[in-house]
């Protein structure tokens, strides 16, 4: 084979393999290692190093990288949330962002909250480094943004205290029990008339995409598959918690944004 062809093949195979290996080592691979070492105590032991080590956060958190992980749908999914938030009257109300995420979701959601009149935004995460990093994306805001280190599965916020609550790609990272608690807590803190936004993965409509997605989850995000059916958040929110939901999907059903509403006080 000519050497240019060998080089091309090496790049075409080597680069994706190296990228996949990098992500595996600092996500699911690190959790497997923690399990082998018996190092699984503590509320943040399920969090991948990619979200807790500052050098990894800085290495990965670039919009084009994050958008490509979400198949180019990142901006659209955030827009589903911010468009709805901008139609709310959040005057003198509080907004909660339950866990940080890579990309510009935090600044965009904070912007939408203050544009709708919010009094204050609380940014919660179980990892202090995530809060510090998210803060750096909010150089100046029209109102206060409070950073709170806390656990989405056991929120310290009082019941019915926030008028919008955003969970952006958190649920797929949590085991079934944690997922159930995080959804229940997100609903508990929602004030009358308030909206809960849950953006996450969804069962793709088309078979080939479903197969690829299934492989991705098996390797990188094993808890994510439950969102496809056995633990559809809408079942819990609408069925058990009595919050009517609407769902928008994107990329042939691969992603979803659920909007759950608590009825306004009579
Ligand atoms: C929301 S996901 C973001 C993943 C997604 N792939 C992204 O960046 O778009 C990861 C965040 O959730 C946080 N997190 C994980 N478990 C949590 C929990 N129980 N309570 C609060 N934050 C949590 C992590 O610390 C991390 O900041």
Coordinates of C-alpha atoms and ligand atoms in Angstrom, one line a residue:
X1 CA 0.0 0.0 0.0
X2 CA 1.3 3.5 -0.7
X3 CA 2.4 5.4 2.4
X4 CA -0.1 8.2 1.9
X5 CA -2.9 5.6 2.1
X6 CA -1.4 4.1 5.2
X7 CA -1.2 7.5 6.8
X8 CA -4.8 8.3 5.9
X9 CA -6.0 5.1 7.3
X10 CA -3.9 5.6 10.5
X11 CA -5.5 9.0 11.0
X12 CA -9.0 7.9 10.1
X13 CA -8.8 5.0 12.6
X14 CA -6.4 6.4 15.1
X15 CA -8.0 9.7 15.9
X16 CA -11.5 8.4 16.6
X17 CA -10.0 5.5 18.6
X18 CA -7.9 7.9 20.7
X19 CA -10.9 10.2 21.3
X20 CA -13.1 7.3 22.4
X21 CA -10.4 5.9 24.6
X22 CA -9.8 9.3 26.2
X23 CA -13.5 9.7 27.0
X24 CA -13.8 6.1 28.3
X25 CA -10.8 6.4 30.6
X26 CA -12.1 9.6 32.2
X27 CA -15.8 8.5 32.4
X28 CA -17.0 4.9 32.8
X29 CA -13.4 3.5 32.9
X30 CA -12.6 5.7 36.0
X31 CA -15.8 4.5 37.7
X32 CA -14.9 0.9 37.1
X33 CA -11.5 1.5 38.6
X34 CA -13.1 3.2 41.6
X35 CA -15.4 0.1 42.0
X36 CA -12.4 -2.3 41.9
X37 CA -10.6 -0.2 44.5
X38 CA -13.8 -0.1 46.7
X39 CA -13.6 3.7 46.5
X40 CA -17.3 4.3 46.0
X41 CA -18.3 6.1 49.2
X42 CA -19.3 9.8 49.2
X43 CA -22.2 11.6 47.5
X44 CA -20.0 12.5 44.4
X45 CA -18.4 9.0 43.9
X46 CA -20.7 8.5 40.8
X47 CA -19.4 11.7 39.1
X48 CA -16.9 11.2 36.2
X49 CA -13.5 12.8 36.6
X50 CA -14.3 14.7 33.4
X51 CA -16.7 16.7 35.5
X52 CA -14.7 17.0 38.7
X53 CA -11.1 17.6 37.7
X54 CA -10.5 21.2 36.7
X55 CA -7.8 20.4 34.1
X56 CA -10.2 17.9 32.4
X57 CA -13.1 20.4 32.5
X58 CA -10.9 23.0 30.8
X59 CA -9.7 20.5 28.2
X60 CA -13.2 19.3 27.2
X61 CA -15.5 22.3 27.7
X62 CA -15.5 23.8 24.2
X63 CA -18.7 24.5 22.4
X64 CA -17.9 22.6 19.2
X65 CA -16.8 19.5 21.1
X66 CA -20.0 19.6 23.3
X67 CA -22.3 20.3 20.3
X68 CA -20.8 17.4 18.4
X69 CA -21.4 15.0 21.3
X70 CA -25.0 16.0 21.1
X71 CA -25.0 15.6 17.3
X72 CA -25.3 19.3 16.6
X73 CA -28.5 19.6 18.6
X74 CA -27.1 21.3 21.7
X75 CA -28.2 24.9 20.7
X76 CA -31.7 23.7 19.7
X77 CA -32.3 21.8 23.0
X78 CA -31.2 24.9 25.0
X79 CA -33.5 27.0 22.8
X80 CA -36.5 24.7 23.7
X81 CA -35.9 25.7 27.3
X82 CA -35.0 29.3 27.0
X83 CA -37.9 30.1 24.6
X84 CA -40.4 28.7 27.1
X85 CA -38.7 30.5 30.0
X86 CA -38.8 33.8 28.2
X87 CA -42.6 33.4 27.9
X88 CA -42.9 33.0 31.7
X89 CA -43.5 35.8 34.2
X90 CA -40.7 35.2 36.6
X91 CA -40.9 38.6 38.3
X92 CA -39.6 38.3 41.9
X93 CA -39.3 34.6 41.5
X94 CA -36.4 32.2 41.9
X95 CA -34.9 29.9 39.3
X96 CA -32.8 26.8 40.0
X97 CA -30.3 25.2 37.7
X98 CA -29.9 21.7 39.0
X99 CA -26.4 20.8 38.0
X100 CA -24.0 22.5 35.7
X101 CA -23.2 21.2 32.2
X102 CA -20.6 21.9 29.6
X103 CA -21.3 24.4 26.8
X104 CA -23.3 27.6 27.1
X105 CA -26.5 26.3 28.7
X106 CA -25.8 28.0 32.0
X107 CA -25.3 31.5 30.6
X108 CA -28.2 31.1 28.2
X109 CA -30.6 29.9 30.9
X110 CA -29.4 32.6 33.4
X111 CA -30.0 35.2 30.6
X112 CA -33.5 33.9 30.0
X113 CA -34.3 33.9 33.7
X114 CA -33.4 37.5 34.2
X115 CA -35.0 38.6 30.9
X116 CA -38.3 37.2 32.4
X117 CA -37.8 39.1 35.6
X118 CA -36.3 36.5 37.9
X119 CA -35.1 37.8 41.3
X120 CA -32.3 35.3 41.7
X121 CA -30.8 32.2 40.1
X122 CA -29.4 29.4 42.1
X123 CA -26.8 27.3 40.4
X124 CA -26.4 23.9 42.1
X125 CA -23.9 21.2 41.6
X126 CA -22.4 18.4 43.7
X127 CA -18.9 19.3 42.5
X128 CA -17.4 22.6 43.7
X129 CA -15.1 22.8 40.6
X130 CA -18.1 22.7 38.3
X131 CA -19.6 25.7 40.1
X132 CA -16.4 27.6 39.9
X133 CA -16.1 26.8 36.2
X134 CA -19.8 27.7 35.5
X135 CA -19.3 31.0 37.4
X136 CA -16.5 31.9 35.0
X137 CA -19.0 31.8 32.1
X138 CA -21.1 34.5 33.8
X139 CA -18.9 37.5 34.0
X140 CA -21.8 40.0 34.6
X141 CA -25.4 39.3 35.3
X142 CA -28.3 41.7 35.9
X143 CA -29.2 39.9 39.1
X144 CA -27.7 37.6 41.7
X145 CA -26.5 34.1 40.8
X146 CA -25.9 32.0 43.9
X147 CA -23.6 29.0 43.7
X148 CA -24.8 26.1 45.9
X149 CA -22.9 22.9 46.4
X150 CA -25.7 20.4 46.8
X151 CA -27.1 17.0 45.8
X152 CA -29.9 16.9 43.2
X153 CA -31.3 13.7 44.9
X154 CA -31.7 15.5 48.3
X155 CA -32.2 19.2 47.7
X156 CA -31.9 21.6 50.7
X157 CA -34.3 24.1 48.9
X158 CA -37.8 24.3 50.6
X159 CA -40.8 22.8 48.8
X160 CA -42.5 25.0 46.2
X161 CA -39.7 27.6 46.3
X162 CA -38.5 27.9 42.7
X163 CA -40.5 28.9 39.6
X164 CA -38.3 27.3 37.0
X165 CA -35.9 24.4 37.5
X166 CA -33.6 23.1 34.8
X167 CA -32.0 19.6 34.6
X168 CA -29.8 19.6 31.6
X169 CA -28.4 16.1 30.8
X170 CA -28.2 15.1 34.5
X171 CA -30.6 12.1 34.7
X172 CA -28.7 9.8 32.3
X173 CA -25.7 10.0 34.7
X174 CA -27.7 8.7 37.8
X175 CA -28.5 5.1 38.8
X176 CA -32.2 4.2 38.9
X177 CA -32.7 5.0 42.6
X178 CA -30.9 8.4 42.3
X179 CA -32.8 9.2 39.1
X180 CA -36.1 8.6 40.9
X181 CA -35.1 10.8 43.9
X182 CA -33.7 13.6 41.6
X183 CA -37.1 13.7 39.7
X184 CA -39.1 13.7 42.9
X185 CA -36.9 16.4 44.4
X186 CA -37.1 18.5 41.2
X187 CA -40.9 18.3 41.4
X188 CA -41.0 19.0 45.2
X189 CA -39.2 22.4 45.0
X190 CA -41.4 23.6 42.1
X191 CA -43.7 26.5 43.0
X192 CA -47.3 26.7 41.8
X193 CA -47.3 27.8 38.2
X194 CA -43.6 26.8 37.9
X195 CA -42.0 24.8 35.2
X196 CA -39.5 22.0 35.3
X197 CA -37.3 21.4 32.2
X198 CA -35.6 18.1 31.7
X199 CA -33.3 17.8 28.7
X200 CA -31.8 14.4 28.1
X201 CA -31.4 11.4 25.8
X202 CA -34.5 9.7 24.4
X203 CA -35.1 6.4 22.5
X204 CA -34.3 7.1 18.8
X205 CA -37.1 6.4 16.3
X206 CA -34.9 4.9 13.6
X207 CA -33.4 1.4 14.1
X208 CA -29.9 2.1 12.9
X209 CA -29.6 5.2 15.2
X210 CA -31.1 3.2 18.0
X211 CA -28.4 0.5 17.6
X212 CA -25.6 3.0 17.6
X213 CA -27.1 4.9 20.5
X214 CA -27.5 1.6 22.4
X215 CA -23.8 0.8 21.9
X216 CA -22.8 4.3 23.1
X217 CA -24.8 3.9 26.3
X218 CA -23.5 0.4 27.0
X219 CA -19.9 1.7 26.8
X220 CA -20.2 5.3 28.1
X221 CA -23.5 5.9 30.0
X222 CA -25.0 2.6 31.2
X223 CA -27.7 4.4 33.3
X224 CA -29.0 6.4 30.3
X225 CA -30.8 3.4 28.7
X226 CA -33.4 3.5 31.4
X227 CA -34.6 6.8 29.9
X228 CA -35.7 4.9 26.9
X229 CA -38.6 3.2 28.7
X230 CA -38.2 1.6 32.1
X231 CA -37.6 5.0 33.7
X232 CA -39.3 7.5 31.4
X233 CA -39.3 10.7 33.5
X234 CA -42.8 11.5 32.1
X235 CA -44.2 8.4 33.8
X236 CA -43.0 9.6 37.2
X237 CA -43.7 13.3 36.7
X238 CA -47.2 12.9 35.2
X239 CA -48.2 9.6 36.7
X240 CA -46.9 9.7 40.3
X241 CA -46.3 13.3 40.9
X242 CA -49.3 14.7 39.0
X243 CA -47.4 17.3 36.9
X244 CA -48.7 17.5 33.3
X245 CA -45.9 17.2 30.8
X246 CA -45.2 18.0 27.2
X247 CA -42.2 16.5 25.3
X248 CA -40.3 17.8 22.4
X249 CA -37.8 15.5 20.7
X250 CA -34.9 16.2 18.3
X251 CA -32.6 14.4 15.9
X252 CA -34.9 11.5 15.0
X253 CA -36.0 11.1 18.6
X254 CA -32.5 10.9 20.0
X255 CA -33.0 13.8 22.5
X256 CA -35.9 15.1 24.5
X257 CA -36.9 18.2 26.4
X258 CA -39.7 17.6 28.9
X259 CA -41.6 20.5 30.3
X260 CA -43.6 19.7 33.4
X261 CA -45.9 22.3 34.9
X262 CA -47.2 22.7 38.4
X263 CA -50.7 24.1 38.3
X264 CA -51.0 27.7 39.5
X265 CA -52.5 28.3 42.9
X266 CA -56.3 28.7 42.7
Ligands
LIG1 C1 -25.4 17.7 34.0 S1 -24.2 16.5 33.7 C2 -23.6 17.2 32.2 C3 -23.3 16.2 31.2 C4 -23.5 16.5 29.8 N1 -22.9 15.5 29.0 C5 -23.1 17.9 29.4 O1 -22.1 18.4 29.8 O2 -23.8 18.5 28.6 C6 -22.9 16.6 34.8 C7 -23.0 17.5 35.9 O3 -23.9 16.9 36.9 C8 -23.3 17.0 38.2 N2 -24.0 16.1 39.1 C9 -23.9 14.7 39.0 N3 -24.6 14.2 40.0 C10 -25.2 15.2 40.7 C11 -26.0 15.2 41.8 N4 -26.5 14.1 42.4 N5 -26.4 16.5 42.3 C12 -26.0 17.6 41.7 N6 -25.1 17.6 40.6 C13 -24.8 16.4 40.1 C14 -21.9 16.8 37.9 O4 -21.0 17.3 38.9 C15 -21.7 17.6 36.6 O5 -21.4 18.9 36.8

